């Protein structure tokens, strides 16, 4: 099955980048053409009938499939980046991570008021990053219409941090 093929291309690295973290490494998936194609198709499918104006990808692994996913929707791609990386005017949100704390930024002109937005990342853990991205989109008067992840660490209940009425989809759950 497609999902099992994608799962077989994800490896778990224990104690990276810190003791106790089981790091889900998608680099074997990226090496594999079939896995790349299946992943992109599986990311798009749940939102097939949606109108999407922007896909917001979260630094850094949300940049791997984010632009291709945006192209599938005929939408623009918006990078949400860590503090100090974006050159133009930004808005910011601080957020907590499974390991540490950080600040997420977005360009002020990235979202046009009323834009329908899908927030995408490789992995949903505690949900802190996706929550910060949600707040940035809402601050620019965008409308979050979906959340899209390759992997969800269900035991961390990250979905609780996302907007309740909005569909969230992950291809693989651990
Ligand atoms: P969170 O804000 O806790 O949902 O964390 C999500 C972000 O951290 C994503 O950008 C992931 O790439 C990264 N991340 C968190 N935990 C892991 C993990 N166990 N394996 C790989 N990436 C992770």
Coordinates of N, CA and C and ligand atoms in Angstrom, one line a residue:
X1 N 0.8 -1.2 0.0 CA 0.0 0.0 0.0 C 0.9 1.3 0.0
X2 N 0.3 2.3 -0.6 CA 1.1 3.6 -0.7 C 1.7 4.1 0.6
X3 N 0.8 4.1 1.6 CA 1.2 4.7 2.9 C 2.3 3.8 3.5
X4 N 2.2 2.5 3.3 CA 3.3 1.6 3.9 C 4.6 1.9 3.2
X5 N 4.5 2.1 1.8 CA 5.7 2.4 1.1 C 6.4 3.7 1.6
X6 N 5.6 4.7 1.8 CA 6.1 6.0 2.4 C 6.7 5.7 3.7
X7 N 6.0 5.0 4.6 CA 6.5 4.7 5.9 C 7.8 4.0 5.9
X8 N 8.0 3.1 4.9 CA 9.2 2.3 4.8 C 10.4 3.2 4.5
X9 N 10.2 4.4 4.0 CA 11.3 5.3 3.6 C 11.5 6.4 4.7
X10 N 10.9 6.2 5.9 CA 11.2 7.1 7.0 C 12.0 6.3 8.1
X11 N 13.1 6.9 8.5 CA 13.8 6.2 9.5 C 13.9 6.9 10.8
X12 N 13.9 6.2 11.9 CA 13.9 6.8 13.2 C 15.3 6.8 13.8
X13 N 15.8 8.0 14.2 CA 17.2 8.1 14.8 C 17.0 8.4 16.2
X14 N 17.4 7.5 17.1 CA 17.2 7.7 18.6 C 18.1 8.8 19.1
X15 N 17.7 9.5 20.1 CA 18.5 10.5 20.8 C 19.1 11.6 19.9
X16 N 18.3 12.1 18.9 CA 18.8 13.2 18.0 C 17.7 14.2 18.0
X17 N 17.9 15.5 18.1 CA 19.2 16.1 18.4 C 19.6 16.1 19.9
X18 N 18.7 15.5 20.7 CA 18.9 15.4 22.2 C 18.5 14.0 22.7
X19 N 19.0 13.6 23.8 CA 18.6 12.4 24.5 C 17.1 12.4 24.6
X20 N 16.5 11.2 24.3 CA 15.0 11.0 24.5 C 14.2 11.4 23.3
X21 N 14.8 12.1 22.3 CA 14.0 12.4 21.1 C 14.2 11.3 20.0
X22 N 13.1 10.8 19.5 CA 13.1 9.8 18.4 C 12.9 10.6 17.1
X23 N 14.0 11.0 16.5 CA 13.9 11.8 15.3 C 13.5 11.1 14.1
X24 N 12.4 11.6 13.4 CA 11.9 11.0 12.2 C 12.6 11.6 11.0
X25 N 13.5 10.9 10.4 CA 14.3 11.3 9.3 C 13.7 11.0 8.0
X26 N 13.4 12.0 7.2 CA 12.7 11.8 5.9 C 13.7 11.8 4.7
X27 N 15.0 11.9 5.0 CA 16.0 11.9 3.9 C 16.0 10.7 3.0
X28 N 15.7 9.5 3.6 CA 15.6 8.3 2.7 C 14.4 8.4 1.7
X29 N 13.3 9.0 2.2 CA 12.1 9.3 1.4 C 12.5 10.2 0.2
X30 N 13.2 11.2 0.6 CA 13.6 12.2 -0.5 C 14.5 11.6 -1.6
X31 N 15.2 10.6 -1.2 CA 16.1 9.9 -2.2 C 15.3 9.1 -3.2
X32 N 14.1 8.8 -2.9 CA 13.3 7.8 -3.6 C 12.2 8.5 -4.5
X33 N 12.3 8.4 -5.8 CA 11.4 9.1 -6.7 C 10.0 8.6 -6.4
X34 N 9.7 7.3 -6.3 CA 8.4 6.8 -6.1 C 7.8 7.3 -4.8
X35 N 8.6 7.3 -3.7 CA 8.2 7.8 -2.4 C 7.8 9.3 -2.5
X36 N 8.6 10.1 -3.2 CA 8.4 11.5 -3.4 C 7.0 11.7 -4.1
X37 N 6.8 11.0 -5.2 CA 5.5 11.1 -5.9 C 4.3 10.7 -5.0
X38 N 4.4 9.6 -4.4 CA 3.3 9.1 -3.5 C 3.1 10.1 -2.4
X39 N 4.1 10.7 -1.8 CA 3.9 11.7 -0.7 C 3.2 12.9 -1.2
X40 N 3.6 13.5 -2.3 CA 3.0 14.7 -2.9 C 1.5 14.4 -3.2
X41 N 1.2 13.3 -3.8 CA -0.2 12.9 -4.1 C -1.0 12.8 -2.8
X42 N -0.4 12.1 -1.8 CA -1.1 11.9 -0.5 C -1.3 13.2 0.2
X43 N -0.4 14.2 0.1 CA -0.6 15.5 0.7 C -1.7 16.3 0.1
X44 N -1.8 16.1 -1.2 CA -2.8 16.9 -1.9 C -4.3 16.4 -1.8
X45 N -4.3 15.0 -1.8 CA -5.6 14.3 -1.9 C -6.7 14.8 -0.9
X46 N -6.5 15.0 0.4 CA -7.5 15.3 1.3 C -8.1 16.7 1.0
X47 N -7.4 17.6 0.2 CA -7.8 18.9 0.0 C -8.1 19.2 -1.5
X48 N -8.3 18.1 -2.2 CA -8.5 18.1 -3.6 C -9.6 19.1 -4.1
X49 N -10.7 19.2 -3.3 CA -11.8 20.0 -3.7 C -11.8 21.4 -3.2
X50 N -10.7 21.7 -2.4 CA -10.6 23.0 -1.8 C -10.1 24.1 -2.7
X51 N -10.5 25.3 -2.5 CA -9.8 26.4 -3.1 C -8.7 26.9 -2.1
X52 N -7.5 26.9 -2.7 CA -6.3 27.3 -1.8 C -5.6 28.4 -2.5
X53 N -5.3 29.5 -1.8 CA -4.6 30.6 -2.4 C -3.1 30.6 -2.0
X54 N -2.8 30.1 -0.8 CA -1.4 30.0 -0.3 C -1.2 28.7 0.5
X55 N 0.0 28.2 0.3 CA 0.5 27.1 1.2 C 1.6 27.7 2.0
X56 N 1.5 27.7 3.3 CA 2.5 28.2 4.2 C 3.4 27.0 4.7
X57 N 4.6 27.0 4.3 CA 5.5 25.9 4.7 C 6.4 26.4 5.9
X58 N 6.6 25.5 6.8 CA 7.3 25.8 8.1 C 8.7 25.4 8.0
X59 N 9.6 26.3 8.3 CA 11.1 26.0 8.2 C 11.4 24.9 9.1
X60 N 12.3 24.0 8.7 CA 12.8 24.0 7.4 C 12.3 22.9 6.5
X61 N 11.8 21.8 7.1 CA 11.4 20.7 6.2 C 10.0 20.9 5.6
X62 N 9.3 21.9 6.0 CA 8.1 22.3 5.3 C 8.4 23.0 4.0
X63 N 9.7 23.2 3.7 CA 10.1 23.8 2.4 C 10.3 22.7 1.4
X64 N 10.4 21.5 1.8 CA 10.7 20.4 0.9 C 9.6 20.0 -0.1
X65 N 8.4 19.9 0.5 CA 7.2 19.5 -0.3 C 6.3 20.8 -0.5
X66 N 6.4 21.8 0.3 CA 5.5 22.9 0.3 C 5.4 23.6 -1.1
X67 N 6.5 23.9 -1.7 CA 6.3 24.6 -3.0 C 5.6 23.7 -4.1
X68 N 5.9 22.4 -4.1 CA 5.3 21.5 -5.1 C 3.8 21.3 -4.7
X69 N 3.5 21.3 -3.4 CA 2.1 21.2 -3.0 C 1.4 22.4 -3.5
X70 N 2.0 23.6 -3.3 CA 1.4 24.9 -3.7 C 1.1 24.8 -5.2
X71 N 2.0 24.3 -5.9 CA 1.8 24.3 -7.4 C 0.6 23.4 -7.8
X72 N 0.5 22.3 -7.1 CA -0.7 21.4 -7.3 C -2.0 22.1 -7.1
X73 N -2.0 23.1 -6.2 CA -3.2 23.8 -5.9 C -3.3 25.1 -6.7
X74 N -2.3 25.3 -7.6 CA -2.2 26.6 -8.3 C -2.2 27.8 -7.3
X75 N -1.5 27.5 -6.2 CA -1.4 28.5 -5.1 C 0.0 29.1 -5.0
X76 N 0.2 30.1 -4.2 CA 1.5 30.6 -3.9 C 2.1 29.9 -2.7
X77 N 3.4 29.9 -2.6 CA 4.1 29.3 -1.5 C 4.7 30.4 -0.6
X78 N 4.4 30.3 0.7 CA 4.9 31.3 1.7 C 5.8 30.6 2.7
X79 N 7.1 31.0 2.8 CA 8.0 30.4 3.8 C 7.8 31.1 5.1
X80 N 7.4 30.3 6.2 CA 7.4 30.8 7.5 C 8.8 30.4 8.1
X81 N 9.6 31.4 8.5 CA 11.0 31.1 8.8 C 11.3 31.5 10.3
X82 N 12.4 30.9 10.7 CA 13.0 31.2 12.0 C 13.5 32.7 12.1
X83 N 13.5 33.2 13.3 CA 13.9 34.6 13.5 C 15.1 35.1 12.7
X84 N 15.0 36.2 12.0 CA 16.2 36.9 11.4 C 16.5 36.4 10.0
X85 N 15.7 35.5 9.4 CA 16.1 35.0 8.1 C 15.4 35.7 7.0
X86 N 14.2 36.3 7.2 CA 13.5 37.0 6.1 C 13.9 38.4 6.0
X87 N 14.2 38.9 4.8 CA 14.8 40.2 4.6 C 13.8 41.4 4.6
X88 N 12.5 41.1 4.3 CA 11.6 42.3 4.2 C 10.9 42.4 5.6
X89 N 9.8 43.3 5.6 CA 9.1 43.5 6.9 C 8.4 42.2 7.4
X90 N 8.5 41.9 8.6 CA 7.9 40.7 9.1 C 7.0 40.9 10.4
X91 N 6.2 39.9 10.6 CA 5.5 39.8 11.9 C 6.1 38.5 12.6
X92 N 6.0 38.4 13.9 CA 6.7 37.3 14.6 C 5.7 36.7 15.7
X93 N 6.0 35.4 16.0 CA 5.4 34.7 17.1 C 6.4 33.8 17.8
X94 N 6.5 33.9 19.1 CA 7.3 33.0 19.8 C 6.5 31.7 20.1
X95 N 7.2 30.5 20.1 CA 6.5 29.3 20.3 C 7.4 28.3 21.0
X96 N 6.8 27.3 21.6 CA 7.5 26.2 22.3 C 7.7 25.0 21.4
X97 N 8.8 24.3 21.5 CA 9.1 23.1 20.7 C 9.1 21.9 21.6
X98 N 9.1 20.7 20.9 CA 9.4 19.4 21.6 C 10.7 19.5 22.3
X99 N 11.7 20.2 21.6 CA 13.0 20.5 22.2 C 13.3 22.0 22.0
X100 N 13.1 22.8 23.0 CA 13.5 24.2 23.0 C 12.4 25.2 22.7
X101 N 12.8 26.4 22.4 CA 11.9 27.5 22.1 C 12.4 28.2 20.9
X102 N 11.5 28.9 20.1 CA 12.0 29.6 18.9 C 11.0 30.7 18.5
X103 N 11.3 31.4 17.5 CA 10.4 32.5 17.0 C 10.2 32.2 15.5
X104 N 8.9 32.3 15.1 CA 8.6 32.1 13.7 C 8.2 33.5 13.1
X105 N 8.6 33.7 11.8 CA 8.4 35.0 11.2 C 7.7 34.8 9.8
X106 N 7.0 35.8 9.4 CA 6.4 35.7 8.0 C 6.5 37.1 7.5
X107 N 6.7 37.3 6.2 CA 6.6 38.6 5.5 C 5.2 39.2 5.6
X108 N 5.2 40.5 5.9 CA 3.8 41.1 6.0 C 3.0 41.1 4.8
X109 N 3.7 41.0 3.6 CA 2.9 41.0 2.3 C 2.7 39.5 1.8
X110 N 3.0 38.5 2.6 CA 2.9 37.1 2.2 C 1.4 36.7 2.0
X111 N 0.6 37.2 2.8 CA -0.8 36.8 2.8 C -1.7 38.1 2.5
X112 N -2.6 37.9 1.5 CA -3.5 39.0 1.2 C -4.8 38.7 2.0
X113 N -5.4 39.7 2.6 CA -6.6 39.5 3.5 C -7.6 38.6 2.7
X114 N -8.1 37.6 3.4 CA -9.1 36.7 2.8 C -8.5 35.5 2.1
X115 N -7.2 35.4 2.0 CA -6.5 34.3 1.4 C -6.9 33.0 2.1
X116 N -7.1 31.9 1.4 CA -7.4 30.6 1.9 C -6.0 29.9 2.0
X117 N -5.7 29.5 3.2 CA -4.3 29.0 3.5 C -4.3 27.6 4.0
X118 N -3.3 26.8 3.4 CA -3.0 25.5 4.0 C -1.6 25.6 4.7
X119 N -1.6 25.2 6.0 CA -0.3 25.2 6.7 C 0.3 23.8 6.6
X120 N 1.6 23.7 6.1 CA 2.2 22.5 5.9 C 3.6 22.4 6.5
X121 N 3.8 21.2 7.1 CA 5.2 20.9 7.6 C 5.4 19.4 7.4
X122 N 6.7 19.0 7.6 CA 6.9 17.5 7.5 C 6.3 16.7 8.6
X123 N 6.3 17.4 9.8 CA 5.9 16.6 11.0 C 5.2 17.5 12.0
X124 N 4.1 16.9 12.6 CA 3.4 17.5 13.7 C 3.8 16.8 15.0
X125 N 4.4 17.6 15.9 CA 4.8 17.0 17.2 C 3.9 17.6 18.2
X126 N 4.4 18.6 19.0 CA 3.5 19.2 20.0 C 2.5 20.2 19.4
X127 N 2.7 20.6 18.2 CA 1.8 21.5 17.6 C 2.2 23.0 17.8
X128 N 3.2 23.3 18.5 CA 3.6 24.7 18.8 C 4.0 25.5 17.5
X129 N 4.7 24.8 16.6 CA 5.1 25.5 15.4 C 3.9 25.9 14.5
X130 N 3.0 24.9 14.3 CA 1.8 25.1 13.5 C 0.9 26.1 14.2
X131 N 0.8 26.1 15.5 CA 0.0 27.1 16.2 C 0.5 28.5 15.9
X132 N 1.8 28.7 16.0 CA 2.4 30.0 15.8 C 2.2 30.4 14.3
X133 N 2.3 29.5 13.4 CA 2.0 29.8 12.0 C 0.5 30.2 11.8
X134 N -0.4 29.5 12.5 CA -1.8 29.9 12.5 C -2.0 31.3 12.9
X135 N -1.4 31.7 14.0 CA -1.5 33.0 14.6 C -1.0 34.1 13.6
X136 N 0.1 33.7 12.9 CA 0.7 34.7 11.9 C -0.3 34.9 10.8
X137 N -0.9 33.8 10.3 CA -1.8 33.9 9.1 C -3.0 34.7 9.5
X138 N -3.6 34.4 10.8 CA -4.8 35.1 11.2 C -4.5 36.6 11.4
X139 N -3.2 36.9 11.9 CA -2.9 38.3 12.1 C -2.9 39.1 10.8
X140 N -2.6 38.4 9.7 CA -2.6 39.0 8.4 C -3.9 38.9 7.7
X141 N -4.9 38.5 8.5 CA -6.3 38.3 8.0 C -6.5 37.3 6.9
X142 N -5.6 36.2 7.0 CA -5.8 35.1 6.1 C -6.8 34.1 6.8
X143 N -7.3 33.1 6.0 CA -8.2 32.1 6.6 C -7.5 30.7 6.4
X144 N -7.3 30.1 7.6 CA -6.6 28.8 7.5 C -7.7 27.8 7.2
X145 N -7.5 27.0 6.1 CA -8.6 26.1 5.6 C -8.1 24.6 5.8
X146 N -6.8 24.4 6.1 CA -6.3 23.1 6.3 C -4.9 23.0 6.9
X147 N -4.6 21.8 7.5 CA -3.3 21.5 8.0 C -2.8 20.3 7.4
X148 N -1.6 20.3 6.9 CA -1.1 19.2 6.1 C 0.3 18.7 6.6
X149 N 0.4 17.5 7.0 CA 1.7 17.0 7.5 C 2.0 15.6 6.9
X150 N 3.3 15.3 6.7 CA 3.6 14.0 6.3 C 3.5 13.0 7.5
X151 N 4.0 13.5 8.6 CA 4.0 12.6 9.8 C 3.4 13.3 11.0
X152 N 2.7 12.5 11.8 CA 2.1 13.1 13.1 C 2.5 12.2 14.2
X153 N 3.1 12.8 15.3 CA 3.4 12.0 16.5 C 2.2 12.1 17.4
X154 N 1.2 11.2 17.2 CA -0.1 11.3 17.8 C 0.0 11.4 19.3
X155 N 1.0 10.7 19.9 CA 1.1 10.6 21.4 C 1.4 12.0 22.0
X156 N 1.8 13.0 21.2 CA 2.1 14.3 21.7 C 0.8 15.3 21.5
X157 N -0.2 14.7 20.9 CA -1.5 15.5 20.8 C -1.4 16.9 20.3
X158 N -0.6 17.0 19.3 CA -0.4 18.3 18.7 C -1.6 18.9 18.1
X159 N -2.5 18.0 17.7 CA -3.8 18.5 17.0 C -4.6 19.4 18.0
X160 N -4.4 19.2 19.3 CA -5.1 20.1 20.3 C -4.7 21.6 20.1
X161 N -3.5 21.8 19.5 CA -3.1 23.2 19.4 C -3.6 23.9 18.1
X162 N -4.2 23.1 17.2 CA -4.6 23.6 15.9 C -6.1 24.1 16.0
X163 N -6.5 24.9 15.1 CA -7.9 25.4 15.0 C -8.8 24.2 15.0
X164 N -9.8 24.1 15.9 CA -10.6 22.9 16.0 C -11.4 22.5 14.8
X165 N -12.0 23.5 14.2 CA -13.0 23.3 13.1 C -12.3 23.0 11.7
X166 N -11.0 23.1 11.7 CA -10.3 23.1 10.5 C -9.7 21.7 10.3
X167 N -9.8 21.0 9.1 CA -9.3 19.7 8.9 C -7.8 19.6 8.9
X168 N -7.3 18.6 9.6 CA -5.9 18.4 9.7 C -5.6 17.0 9.2
X169 N -4.6 16.8 8.3 CA -4.3 15.5 7.7 C -2.8 15.2 7.8
X170 N -2.6 14.0 8.2 CA -1.2 13.5 8.2 C -1.2 12.1 7.5
X171 N -0.1 11.8 6.7 CA -0.1 10.6 5.9 C 0.3 9.4 6.9
X172 N 1.2 9.6 7.8 CA 1.7 8.6 8.6 C 1.6 9.0 10.1
X173 N 1.1 8.1 10.9 CA 1.0 8.4 12.4 C 1.9 7.4 13.2
X174 N 2.5 8.0 14.2 CA 3.3 7.1 15.1 C 2.7 7.3 16.5
Ligands
LIG1 P1 6.2 20.9 17.1 O1 6.1 22.4 17.1 O2 6.4 20.4 18.4 O3 4.9 20.4 16.5 O4 7.4 20.5 16.2 C1 7.3 20.4 14.9 C2 8.6 20.8 14.2 O5 9.8 20.3 14.8 C3 8.6 20.3 12.8 O6 9.2 21.4 12.0 C4 9.5 19.1 12.8 O7 10.3 19.1 11.7 C5 10.3 19.2 14.1 N1 10.3 18.0 14.9 C6 9.8 17.9 16.1 N2 9.9 16.7 16.6 C7 10.5 16.0 15.7 C8 10.9 14.6 15.6 N3 10.7 13.7 16.6 N4 11.5 14.2 14.4 C9 11.7 15.1 13.4 N5 11.3 16.3 13.4 C10 10.8 16.8 14.6

